[in-house]
PDB file of C-alpha atoms in Angstrom:
ATOM      1  CA  MET A   1       0.000   0.000   0.000  1.00 44.00           C
ATOM      2  CA  ASN A   2       1.512   3.327  -1.042  1.00 53.00           C
ATOM      3  CA  LEU A   3       1.647   6.517   1.014  1.00 50.00           C
ATOM      4  CA  LYS A   4      -1.367   8.001  -0.737  1.00 48.00           C
ATOM      5  CA  ASN A   5      -3.605   5.097   0.204  1.00 50.00           C
ATOM      6  CA  VAL A   6      -2.371   5.160   3.782  1.00 43.00           C
ATOM      7  CA  LEU A   7      -3.185   8.852   4.125  1.00 43.00           C
ATOM      8  CA  TYR A   8      -6.591   8.367   2.516  1.00 42.00           C
ATOM      9  CA  THR A   9      -7.446   5.529   4.893  1.00 44.00           C
ATOM     10  CA  GLY A  10      -6.383   7.625   7.865  1.00 45.00           C
ATOM     11  CA  LEU A  11      -8.549  10.532   6.790  1.00 41.00           C
ATOM     12  CA  VAL A  12     -11.567   8.259   6.369  1.00 39.00           C
ATOM     13  CA  LEU A  13     -11.095   6.832   9.861  1.00 41.00           C
ATOM     14  CA  ILE A  14     -10.751  10.302  11.370  1.00 42.00           C
ATOM     15  CA  ALA A  15     -13.878  11.507   9.575  1.00 40.00           C
ATOM     16  CA  ALA A  16     -15.854   8.464  10.682  1.00 40.00           C
ATOM     17  CA  ASN A  17     -14.687   8.912  14.249  1.00 41.00           C
ATOM     18  CA  SER A  18     -15.765  12.563  14.266  1.00 39.00           C
ATOM     19  CA  MET A  19     -19.356  11.568  13.637  1.00 39.00           C
ATOM     20  CA  PHE A  20     -19.579  10.022  17.095  1.00 39.00           C
ATOM     21  CA  ALA A  21     -17.470  12.507  19.022  1.00 44.00           C
ATOM     22  CA  GLN A  22     -18.377  16.047  19.979  1.00 59.00           C
ATOM     23  CA  SER A  23     -17.900  17.366  16.491  1.00 61.00           C
ATOM     24  CA  ASN A  24     -15.923  20.568  15.912  1.00 65.00           C
ATOM     25  CA  ILE A  25     -14.711  20.653  19.530  1.00 73.00           C
ATOM     26  CA  LEU A  26     -11.109  21.358  18.502  1.00 70.00           C
ATOM     27  CA  ASN A  27     -12.060  24.081  16.019  1.00 66.00           C
ATOM     28  CA  ALA A  28     -14.680  25.886  18.105  1.00 73.00           C
ATOM     29  CA  LYS A  29     -13.963  29.524  18.916  1.00 70.00           C
ATOM     30  CA  ILE A  30     -16.888  29.840  21.340  1.00 77.00           C
ATOM     31  CA  PRO A  31     -18.740  27.135  23.343  1.00 78.00           C
ATOM     32  CA  GLU A  32     -21.831  27.463  21.133  1.00 72.00           C
ATOM     33  CA  GLU A  33     -19.864  26.115  18.151  1.00 70.00           C
ATOM     34  CA  ILE A  34     -19.195  22.785  19.865  1.00 74.00           C
ATOM     35  CA  GLY A  35     -21.356  20.146  18.221  1.00 70.00           C
ATOM     36  CA  MET A  36     -22.082  22.228  15.107  1.00 74.00           C
ATOM     37  CA  LYS A  37     -21.261  19.986  12.184  1.00 68.00           C
ATOM     38  CA  THR A  38     -19.782  21.164   8.930  1.00 67.00           C
ATOM     39  CA  GLU A  39     -21.353  20.387   5.558  1.00 68.00           C
ATOM     40  CA  ALA A  40     -18.833  17.599   5.013  1.00 64.00           C
ATOM     41  CA  GLU A  41     -19.717  16.022   8.344  1.00 62.00           C
ATOM     42  CA  LEU A  42     -23.415  16.213   7.598  1.00 61.00           C
ATOM     43  CA  LEU A  43     -22.863  14.358   4.343  1.00 62.00           C
ATOM     44  CA  LEU A  44     -21.008  11.619   6.192  1.00 61.00           C
ATOM     45  CA  ASP A  45     -23.540  11.453   9.002  1.00 63.00           C
ATOM     46  CA  ASN A  46     -25.903   9.002   7.351  1.00 60.00           C
ATOM     47  CA  ASP A  47     -25.561   6.111   9.809  1.00 72.00           C
ATOM     48  CA  LYS A  48     -28.671   4.217  10.838  1.00 81.00           C
ATOM     49  CA  PRO A  49     -29.281   1.324  13.215  1.00 87.00           C
ATOM     50  CA  LEU A  50     -28.352  -2.017  11.748  1.00 86.00           C
ATOM     51  CA  GLU A  51     -31.546  -3.436  10.317  1.00 89.00           C
ATOM     52  CA  TYR A  52     -32.850  -6.740  11.581  1.00 91.00           C
ATOM     53  CA  GLY A  53     -32.863  -9.374   8.904  1.00 87.00           C
ATOM     54  CA  TYR A  54     -36.057 -11.187   8.040  1.00 90.00           C
ATOM     55  CA  VAL A  55     -36.439 -14.478   9.896  1.00 92.00           C
ATOM     56  CA  GLY A  56     -39.044 -16.877   8.594  1.00 92.00           C
ATOM     57  CA  ASP A  57     -41.008 -18.945  11.083  1.00 92.00           C
ATOM     58  CA  ARG A  58     -39.815 -22.130   9.388  1.00 93.00           C
ATOM     59  CA  ASP A  59     -36.197 -21.056   9.922  1.00 93.00           C
ATOM     60  CA  ILE A  60     -36.599 -21.064  13.715  1.00 94.00           C
ATOM     61  CA  LEU A  61     -35.602 -24.521  14.903  1.00 93.00           C
ATOM     62  CA  PHE A  62     -35.752 -23.638  18.613  1.00 94.00           C
ATOM     63  CA  SER A  63     -36.811 -20.596  20.641  1.00 95.00           C
ATOM     64  CA  LYS A  64     -37.166 -19.584  24.261  1.00 96.00           C
ATOM     65  CA  MET A  65     -38.631 -16.320  25.571  1.00 96.00           C
ATOM     66  CA  THR A  66     -36.866 -14.904  28.622  1.00 97.00           C
ATOM     67  CA  TRP A  67     -37.225 -11.920  30.930  1.00 98.00           C
ATOM     68  CA  GLU A  68     -34.073 -10.462  32.486  1.00 97.00           C
ATOM     69  CA  LYS A  69     -33.428  -7.981  35.271  1.00 97.00           C
ATOM     70  CA  VAL A  70     -30.513  -5.603  34.605  1.00 97.00           C
ATOM     71  CA  ILE A  71     -29.482  -4.217  37.993  1.00 96.00           C
ATOM     72  CA  LEU A  72     -27.891  -0.787  37.619  1.00 96.00           C
ATOM     73  CA  ASP A  73     -25.711  -1.088  40.727  1.00 94.00           C
ATOM     74  CA  GLU A  74     -23.408  -3.400  38.773  1.00 95.00           C
ATOM     75  CA  ARG A  75     -20.432  -1.774  37.086  1.00 94.00           C
ATOM     76  CA  ALA A  76     -21.140  -3.427  33.727  1.00 93.00           C
ATOM     77  CA  ASN A  77     -24.528  -1.680  33.635  1.00 96.00           C
ATOM     78  CA  PHE A  78     -23.342   1.825  34.581  1.00 95.00           C
ATOM     79  CA  PRO A  79     -23.655   3.168  30.962  1.00 94.00           C
ATOM     80  CA  LEU A  80     -27.419   2.618  31.207  1.00 95.00           C
ATOM     81  CA  TYR A  81     -27.642   4.509  34.517  1.00 95.00           C
ATOM     82  CA  PHE A  82     -25.306   7.503  34.383  1.00 93.00           C
ATOM     83  CA  PRO A  83     -25.448  10.471  34.266  1.00 92.00           C
ATOM     84  CA  VAL A  84     -28.217  10.872  36.839  1.00 90.00           C
ATOM     85  CA  GLU A  85     -28.286  14.673  36.517  1.00 86.00           C
ATOM     86  CA  ASN A  86     -29.037  16.673  33.391  1.00 78.00           C
ATOM     87  CA  ASN A  87     -25.985  18.922  33.533  1.00 73.00           C
ATOM     88  CA  LEU A  88     -23.693  17.516  30.836  1.00 75.00           C
ATOM     89  CA  GLY A  89     -25.511  18.645  27.692  1.00 72.00           C
ATOM     90  CA  ASP A  90     -27.462  16.791  25.049  1.00 76.00           C
ATOM     91  CA  ASP A  91     -24.638  14.327  24.352  1.00 78.00           C
ATOM     92  CA  ARG A  92     -24.674  12.816  27.853  1.00 86.00           C
ATOM     93  CA  LYS A  93     -28.002  11.484  29.077  1.00 92.00           C
ATOM     94  CA  SER A  94     -29.125   8.394  30.906  1.00 94.00           C
ATOM     95  CA  LEU A  95     -31.330   5.857  29.149  1.00 96.00           C
ATOM     96  CA  TYR A  96     -34.304   6.791  31.348  1.00 96.00           C
ATOM     97  CA  GLN A  97     -33.939  10.463  30.485  1.00 95.00           C
ATOM     98  CA  VAL A  98     -33.807   9.629  26.773  1.00 96.00           C
ATOM     99  CA  LEU A  99     -36.994   7.582  27.034  1.00 96.00           C
ATOM    100  CA  MET A 100     -38.884  10.182  29.070  1.00 95.00           C
ATOM    101  CA  GLU A 101     -37.907  13.120  26.858  1.00 95.00           C
ATOM    102  CA  ASN A 102     -39.078  11.277  23.747  1.00 96.00           C
ATOM    103  CA  MET A 103     -42.320  10.283  25.443  1.00 95.00           C
ATOM    104  CA  GLU A 104     -42.969  13.913  26.404  1.00 94.00           C
ATOM    105  CA  SER A 105     -42.179  15.125  22.882  1.00 94.00           C
ATOM    106  CA  GLY A 106     -44.453  12.520  21.292  1.00 92.00           C
ATOM    107  CA  MET A 107     -41.667  10.605  19.538  1.00 95.00           C
ATOM    108  CA  ILE A 108     -42.710   7.592  21.640  1.00 94.00           C
ATOM    109  CA  PRO A 109     -46.502   7.944  21.471  1.00 87.00           C
ATOM    110  CA  THR A 110     -47.457   4.689  23.154  1.00 91.00           C
ATOM    111  CA  VAL A 111     -46.133   2.553  25.964  1.00 96.00           C
ATOM    112  CA  TYR A 112     -47.646  -0.557  27.488  1.00 97.00           C
ATOM    113  CA  ALA A 113     -48.772  -1.759  30.889  1.00 96.00           C
ATOM    114  CA  ASP A 114     -47.219  -5.218  30.607  1.00 95.00           C
ATOM    115  CA  SER A 115     -44.551  -7.132  28.721  1.00 96.00           C
ATOM    116  CA  TYR A 116     -47.130  -8.735  26.432  1.00 96.00           C
ATOM    117  CA  PHE A 117     -47.994  -5.335  24.904  1.00 96.00           C
ATOM    118  CA  THR A 118     -51.729  -5.855  25.202  1.00 94.00           C
ATOM    119  CA  GLU A 119     -52.730  -2.731  27.154  1.00 94.00           C
ATOM    120  CA  GLU A 120     -51.614   0.677  25.944  1.00 94.00           C
ATOM    121  CA  ARG A 121     -50.691   3.558  28.225  1.00 93.00           C
ATOM    122  CA  THR A 122     -50.172   7.252  27.538  1.00 90.00           C
ATOM    123  CA  LEU A 123     -48.051   9.730  29.489  1.00 89.00           C
ATOM    124  CA  GLU A 124     -51.233  11.046  31.075  1.00 89.00           C
ATOM    125  CA  ASP A 125     -52.053   7.554  32.340  1.00 92.00           C
ATOM    126  CA  LEU A 126     -48.601   7.260  33.924  1.00 93.00           C
ATOM    127  CA  LYS A 127     -48.696  10.479  35.947  1.00 91.00           C
ATOM    128  CA  ALA A 128     -49.856   8.713  39.106  1.00 89.00           C
ATOM    129  CA  SER A 129     -46.889   6.319  39.001  1.00 90.00           C
ATOM    130  CA  LEU A 130     -44.294   8.915  37.959  1.00 93.00           C
ATOM    131  CA  SER A 131     -45.073  11.677  40.452  1.00 93.00           C
ATOM    132  CA  MET A 132     -46.642  12.161  43.859  1.00 91.00           C
ATOM    133  CA  THR A 133     -48.135  15.120  45.707  1.00 89.00           C
ATOM    134  CA  ARG A 134     -48.888  14.849  49.423  1.00 88.00           C
ATOM    135  CA  ILE A 135     -50.117  17.326  52.019  1.00 87.00           C
ATOM    136  CA  THR A 136     -48.265  17.220  55.329  1.00 86.00           C
ATOM    137  CA  ASP A 137     -50.047  16.860  58.658  1.00 87.00           C
ATOM    138  CA  ALA A 138     -49.258  20.504  59.394  1.00 89.00           C
ATOM    139  CA  GLY A 139     -50.848  21.394  56.072  1.00 85.00           C
ATOM    140  CA  LYS A 140     -54.034  19.547  56.973  1.00 84.00           C
ATOM    141  CA  ASP A 141     -54.181  21.438  60.265  1.00 85.00           C
ATOM    142  CA  TYR A 142     -53.668  24.717  58.389  1.00 84.00           C
ATOM    143  CA  MET A 143     -56.542  23.879  56.013  1.00 83.00           C
ATOM    144  CA  ASN A 144     -58.866  23.065  58.907  1.00 84.00           C
ATOM    145  CA  GLU A 145     -57.956  26.206  60.840  1.00 84.00           C
ATOM    146  CA  ASN A 146     -58.184  28.602  57.901  1.00 84.00           C
ATOM    147  CA  PHE A 147     -60.901  26.865  55.888  1.00 79.00           C
ATOM    148  CA  VAL A 148     -58.914  26.888  52.651  1.00 80.00           C
ATOM    149  CA  GLY A 149     -58.701  24.416  49.810  1.00 79.00           C
ATOM    150  CA  GLU A 150     -55.657  22.690  48.360  1.00 77.00           C
ATOM    151  CA  GLU A 151     -55.279  25.435  45.735  1.00 75.00           C
ATOM    152  CA  GLU A 152     -54.741  28.075  48.454  1.00 79.00           C
ATOM    153  CA  LEU A 153     -52.414  25.969  50.591  1.00 84.00           C
ATOM    154  CA  PRO A 154     -48.863  27.430  50.954  1.00 85.00           C
ATOM    155  CA  GLU A 155     -46.144  25.435  49.234  1.00 84.00           C
ATOM    156  CA  GLU A 156     -44.314  24.615  52.455  1.00 87.00           C
ATOM    157  CA  TYR A 157     -47.182  22.297  53.391  1.00 87.00           C
ATOM    158  CA  VAL A 158     -47.056  20.332  50.136  1.00 89.00           C
ATOM    159  CA  ILE A 159     -44.562  17.562  49.351  1.00 89.00           C
ATOM    160  CA  LYS A 160     -43.946  16.860  45.675  1.00 90.00           C
ATOM    161  CA  ARG A 161     -41.853  13.949  44.463  1.00 91.00           C
ATOM    162  CA  ASP A 162     -41.090  12.810  40.915  1.00 93.00           C
ATOM    163  CA  ILE A 163     -39.301   9.715  39.692  1.00 94.00           C
ATOM    164  CA  GLU A 164     -35.832  10.908  38.661  1.00 94.00           C
ATOM    165  CA  PRO A 165     -33.089   9.115  36.694  1.00 94.00           C
ATOM    166  CA  ALA A 166     -31.281   8.428  39.979  1.00 94.00           C
ATOM    167  CA  ASP A 167     -34.327   6.493  41.246  1.00 94.00           C
ATOM    168  CA  ILE A 168     -34.179   3.902  38.455  1.00 96.00           C
ATOM    169  CA  ASN A 169     -32.401   0.909  39.945  1.00 94.00           C
ATOM    170  CA  SER A 170     -32.966  -1.686  37.223  1.00 96.00           C
ATOM    171  CA  TYR A 171     -34.313  -2.388  33.756  1.00 98.00           C
ATOM    172  CA  LEU A 172     -36.430  -5.349  32.778  1.00 98.00           C
ATOM    173  CA  ILE A 173     -35.701  -6.737  29.324  1.00 98.00           C
ATOM    174  CA  LYS A 174     -37.821  -9.196  27.397  1.00 97.00           C
ATOM    175  CA  GLY A 175     -36.116 -11.052  24.590  1.00 97.00           C
ATOM    176  CA  LEU A 176     -36.248 -14.142  22.425  1.00 96.00           C
ATOM    177  CA  TRP A 177     -33.403 -16.612  22.080  1.00 96.00           C
ATOM    178  CA  TYR A 178     -33.761 -18.583  18.866  1.00 96.00           C
ATOM    179  CA  PHE A 179     -31.723 -20.973  16.759  1.00 95.00           C
ATOM    180  CA  ASP A 180     -31.702 -19.932  13.108  1.00 93.00           C
ATOM    181  CA  LYS A 181     -31.232 -23.135  11.143  1.00 91.00           C
ATOM    182  CA  ARG A 182     -30.558 -21.196   7.942  1.00 91.00           C
ATOM    183  CA  GLN A 183     -27.644 -19.352   9.564  1.00 89.00           C
ATOM    184  CA  GLY A 184     -26.763 -22.265  11.836  1.00 89.00           C
ATOM    185  CA  GLU A 185     -26.389 -20.211  15.018  1.00 91.00           C
ATOM    186  CA  LEU A 186     -28.099 -19.160  18.218  1.00 94.00           C
ATOM    187  CA  LYS A 187     -29.308 -15.546  18.168  1.00 95.00           C
ATOM    188  CA  TYR A 188     -31.037 -13.087  20.465  1.00 96.00           C
ATOM    189  CA  ARG A 189     -33.620 -10.405  19.729  1.00 96.00           C
ATOM    190  CA  ILE A 190     -34.821  -7.793  22.246  1.00 97.00           C
ATOM    191  CA  LEU A 191     -38.592  -7.319  22.195  1.00 97.00           C
ATOM    192  CA  GLY A 192     -39.302  -5.054  25.147  1.00 97.00           C
ATOM    193  CA  ILE A 193     -37.662  -2.932  27.818  1.00 98.00           C
ATOM    194  CA  ALA A 194     -39.017  -1.379  31.020  1.00 98.00           C
ATOM    195  CA  PRO A 195     -37.427   0.946  33.616  1.00 97.00           C
ATOM    196  CA  ALA A 196     -38.091  -0.204  37.175  1.00 97.00           C
ATOM    197  CA  ALA A 197     -38.166   1.867  40.370  1.00 95.00           C
ATOM    198  CA  PRO A 198     -39.846   1.683  43.800  1.00 93.00           C
ATOM    199  CA  ASP A 199     -43.378   2.996  44.214  1.00 91.00           C
ATOM    200  CA  VAL A 200     -43.174   6.794  44.121  1.00 91.00           C
ATOM    201  CA  ASN A 201     -45.461   7.035  47.174  1.00 88.00           C
ATOM    202  CA  PHE A 202     -42.993   5.087  49.349  1.00 87.00           C
ATOM    203  CA  ILE A 203     -39.704   5.698  47.555  1.00 87.00           C
ATOM    204  CA  ASP A 204     -38.171   7.774  50.381  1.00 83.00           C
ATOM    205  CA  ASP A 205     -39.281   5.404  53.133  1.00 81.00           C
ATOM    206  CA  GLU A 206     -36.367   3.015  53.594  1.00 76.00           C
ATOM    207  CA  ASN A 207     -38.343   0.739  55.917  1.00 74.00           C
ATOM    208  CA  SER A 208     -41.352   0.421  53.640  1.00 73.00           C
ATOM    209  CA  GLU A 209     -42.333  -3.009  52.335  1.00 74.00           C
ATOM    210  CA  TYR A 210     -43.166  -1.361  49.004  1.00 75.00           C
ATOM    211  CA  ASN A 211     -39.556  -0.560  48.077  1.00 81.00           C
ATOM    212  CA  GLU A 212     -39.338  -3.496  45.669  1.00 86.00           C
ATOM    213  CA  PRO A 213     -38.744  -2.049  42.171  1.00 90.00           C
ATOM    214  CA  ILE A 214     -41.671  -2.361  39.819  1.00 93.00           C
ATOM    215  CA  PRO A 215     -41.793  -1.735  36.049  1.00 95.00           C
ATOM    216  CA  MET A 216     -43.281   1.680  35.354  1.00 95.00           C
ATOM    217  CA  PHE A 217     -44.099   0.990  31.706  1.00 96.00           C
ATOM    218  CA  TRP A 218     -43.032  -1.312  28.882  1.00 97.00           C
ATOM    219  CA  ILE A 219     -41.761  -0.171  25.495  1.00 97.00           C
ATOM    220  CA  PHE A 220     -41.820  -2.309  22.358  1.00 97.00           C
ATOM    221  CA  TYR A 221     -38.130  -2.213  21.542  1.00 97.00           C
ATOM    222  CA  PRO A 222     -38.166  -2.388  17.702  1.00 95.00           C
ATOM    223  CA  GLU A 223     -40.343   0.730  17.705  1.00 95.00           C
ATOM    224  CA  VAL A 224     -37.696   2.886  19.424  1.00 96.00           C
ATOM    225  CA  ARG A 225     -34.501   1.656  17.771  1.00 96.00           C
ATOM    226  CA  ASP A 226     -34.018   4.828  15.727  1.00 94.00           C
ATOM    227  CA  ILE A 227     -34.365   6.954  18.869  1.00 95.00           C
ATOM    228  CA  LEU A 228     -31.894   4.830  20.846  1.00 96.00           C
ATOM    229  CA  HIS A 229     -29.463   4.871  17.932  1.00 93.00           C
ATOM    230  CA  GLU A 230     -29.300   8.663  18.040  1.00 91.00           C
ATOM    231  CA  ALA A 231     -28.771   8.698  21.815  1.00 93.00           C
ATOM    232  CA  LYS A 232     -25.246   7.814  22.902  1.00 91.00           C
ATOM    233  CA  ALA A 233     -23.968   6.060  26.011  1.00 92.00           C
ATOM    234  CA  PHE A 234     -20.585   6.877  27.493  1.00 89.00           C
ATOM    235  CA  ASN A 235     -17.706   4.685  26.334  1.00 87.00           C
ATOM    236  CA  ASN A 236     -15.310   4.349  29.263  1.00 85.00           C
ATOM    237  CA  ARG A 237     -12.545   2.968  27.034  1.00 85.00           C
ATOM    238  CA  ASN A 238     -12.652   5.790  24.485  1.00 86.00           C
ATOM    239  CA  SER A 239     -14.617   8.926  25.282  1.00 82.00           C
ATOM    240  CA  SER A 240     -14.216  10.234  21.716  1.00 79.00           C
ATOM    241  CA  SER A 241     -16.238   7.293  20.393  1.00 82.00           C
ATOM    242  CA  PRO A 242     -19.462   6.838  22.390  1.00 85.00           C
ATOM    243  CA  ILE A 243     -21.697   3.849  21.694  1.00 91.00           C
ATOM    244  CA  SER A 244     -25.386   4.152  20.927  1.00 93.00           C
ATOM    245  CA  PHE A 245     -27.892   2.663  23.351  1.00 96.00           C
ATOM    246  CA  ASP A 246     -29.255   0.541  20.516  1.00 96.00           C
ATOM    247  CA  HIS A 247     -25.822  -0.943  19.833  1.00 94.00           C
ATOM    248  CA  LEU A 248     -25.161  -1.437  23.530  1.00 95.00           C
ATOM    249  CA  LEU A 249     -28.393  -3.360  24.083  1.00 97.00           C
ATOM    250  CA  ASN A 250     -28.362  -5.401  20.876  1.00 95.00           C
ATOM    251  CA  SER A 251     -24.762  -6.478  21.431  1.00 94.00           C
ATOM    252  CA  ARG A 252     -25.713  -7.444  25.024  1.00 95.00           C
ATOM    253  CA  ARG A 253     -23.074  -5.239  26.627  1.00 94.00           C
ATOM    254  CA  PHE A 254     -24.863  -5.524  29.950  1.00 95.00           C
ATOM    255  CA  HIS A 255     -25.269  -8.103  32.685  1.00 96.00           C
ATOM    256  CA  GLY A 256     -28.736  -9.419  33.378  1.00 96.00           C
ATOM    257  CA  LEU A 257     -30.289 -12.159  35.481  1.00 96.00           C
ATOM    258  CA  ILE A 258     -33.131 -14.227  34.063  1.00 97.00           C
ATOM    259  CA  TYR A 259     -36.095 -13.918  36.419  1.00 97.00           C
ATOM    260  CA  LYS A 260     -38.727 -15.540  34.199  1.00 97.00           C
ATOM    261  CA  GLU A 261     -38.953 -17.822  31.197  1.00 97.00           C
ATOM    262  CA  GLU A 262     -41.780 -18.823  28.914  1.00 95.00           C
ATOM    263  CA  ASN A 263     -43.333 -21.915  30.498  1.00 94.00           C
ATOM    264  CA  VAL A 264     -46.466 -23.998  30.784  1.00 95.00           C
ATOM    265  CA  TYR A 265     -47.303 -22.556  34.220  1.00 94.00           C
ATOM    266  CA  GLY A 266     -48.476 -19.219  32.851  1.00 93.00           C
ATOM    267  CA  ASP A 267     -44.938 -17.867  32.525  1.00 94.00           C
ATOM    268  CA  ARG A 268     -44.498 -17.852  36.294  1.00 95.00           C
ATOM    269  CA  GLU A 269     -41.423 -16.155  37.722  1.00 96.00           C
ATOM    270  CA  ILE A 270     -38.569 -18.054  39.323  1.00 96.00           C
ATOM    271  CA  LYS A 271     -39.308 -16.548  42.744  1.00 94.00           C
ATOM    272  CA  GLU A 272     -42.793 -18.074  42.602  1.00 95.00           C
ATOM    273  CA  TYR A 273     -41.527 -21.648  42.648  1.00 95.00           C
ATOM    274  CA  VAL A 274     -38.155 -21.053  44.352  1.00 95.00           C
ATOM    275  CA  ALA A 275     -39.292 -18.937  47.281  1.00 92.00           C
ATOM    276  CA  ASP A 276     -37.269 -17.247  50.034  1.00 89.00           C
ATOM    277  CA  ASN A 277     -33.903 -18.514  48.841  1.00 93.00           C
ATOM    278  CA  ALA A 278     -31.847 -16.010  46.866  1.00 93.00           C
ATOM    279  CA  LEU A 279     -29.016 -18.469  46.199  1.00 95.00           C
ATOM    280  CA  MET A 280     -31.309 -21.114  44.739  1.00 96.00           C
ATOM    281  CA  GLN A 281     -33.053 -18.458  42.634  1.00 96.00           C
ATOM    282  CA  LEU A 282     -29.672 -17.429  41.226  1.00 96.00           C
ATOM    283  CA  LEU A 283     -28.800 -21.062  40.458  1.00 97.00           C
ATOM    284  CA  GLU A 284     -32.171 -21.543  38.768  1.00 96.00           C
ATOM    285  CA  SER A 285     -31.530 -18.464  36.637  1.00 96.00           C
ATOM    286  CA  ASP A 286     -28.200 -19.954  35.562  1.00 96.00           C
ATOM    287  CA  ARG A 287     -29.908 -23.286  34.840  1.00 96.00           C
ATOM    288  CA  VAL A 288     -32.310 -21.589  32.413  1.00 95.00           C
ATOM    289  CA  LYS A 289     -29.388 -19.832  30.734  1.00 94.00           C
ATOM    290  CA  ASP A 290     -27.399 -23.071  30.448  1.00 95.00           C
ATOM    291  CA  LYS A 291     -30.411 -24.873  28.995  1.00 94.00           C
ATOM    292  CA  ILE A 292     -30.489 -22.384  26.131  1.00 94.00           C
ATOM    293  CA  ARG A 293     -26.738 -22.534  25.546  1.00 92.00           C
ATOM    294  CA  ASN A 294     -26.656 -26.322  25.679  1.00 92.00           C
ATOM    295  CA  PHE A 295     -29.171 -26.562  22.848  1.00 90.00           C
ATOM    296  CA  GLU A 296     -26.709 -24.890  20.502  1.00 87.00           C
ATOM    297  CA  GLN A 297     -23.828 -27.018  21.768  1.00 86.00           C
ATOM    298  CA  ASP A 298     -25.830 -30.215  21.298  1.00 87.00           C
ATOM    299  CA  MET A 299     -26.502 -29.261  17.677  1.00 82.00           C
ATOM    300  CA  TRP A 300     -22.810 -29.836  16.891  1.00 79.00           C
ATOM    301  CA  SER A 301     -22.254 -32.933  19.079  1.00 67.00           C
ATOM    302  CA  TYR A 302     -21.982 -36.259  17.323  1.00 60.00           C
TER     303      TYR A 302
END
């Protein structure tokens, strides 16, 4: 390869890398110019999420539906959780913030009440689970003494609490493992994702029995792939090349525990038949995972 080709290849790599970094950061004269792309960059910026290939029903030799819990306290899952505060600009947002902003703007018009996507929910329907307003005991006394309504009550007697990105402690992911006999390999396809947090009415009560995280809403994943492709997660290995949330999730760059599988007992959860024993529940989760992996291994055993 001659010098000309080497230089050309280097320029292409630099240009491709600039699409994912904070473009124009080295050439900006004022802070407002950071992120403003040149005409050449706009022409190069034509990337889209990798399209799913068509999979015929007759090509699926084996499949198993699973539900996983992705706990955000684990280091491998930090890119889904941080940043928890909206103070780093549009390029640095948590997954929950990306989902909520697109729901509020109408880009995600519909979410669902369960992982089977049978009951639709709107943002208006979710208000009761996303925010809470409570009058203190002193406020009730003030209302009784002054004969005023809630509209006239001073703000110091009202407690307002919203679910914030820092309150999300896990994500629930529904996906399908399947063996594609045409391709001859085991594959995975995400079908749904749900942020989970404690009940907003008891979220600040550490001793409450209602602190178990619950899914706030479910999103049909293929419907939001374009949105998650535009939103970037922080890449700890190379901050100039962030990874999209769509790429992160589809490439399974997270650690999840299977808490439910498709089964004859109405898709019951592991904790329903392995009760009050966290270790045995963890072993059962691994057993379900090994059962899926072993199917592929057995395909090539003679």
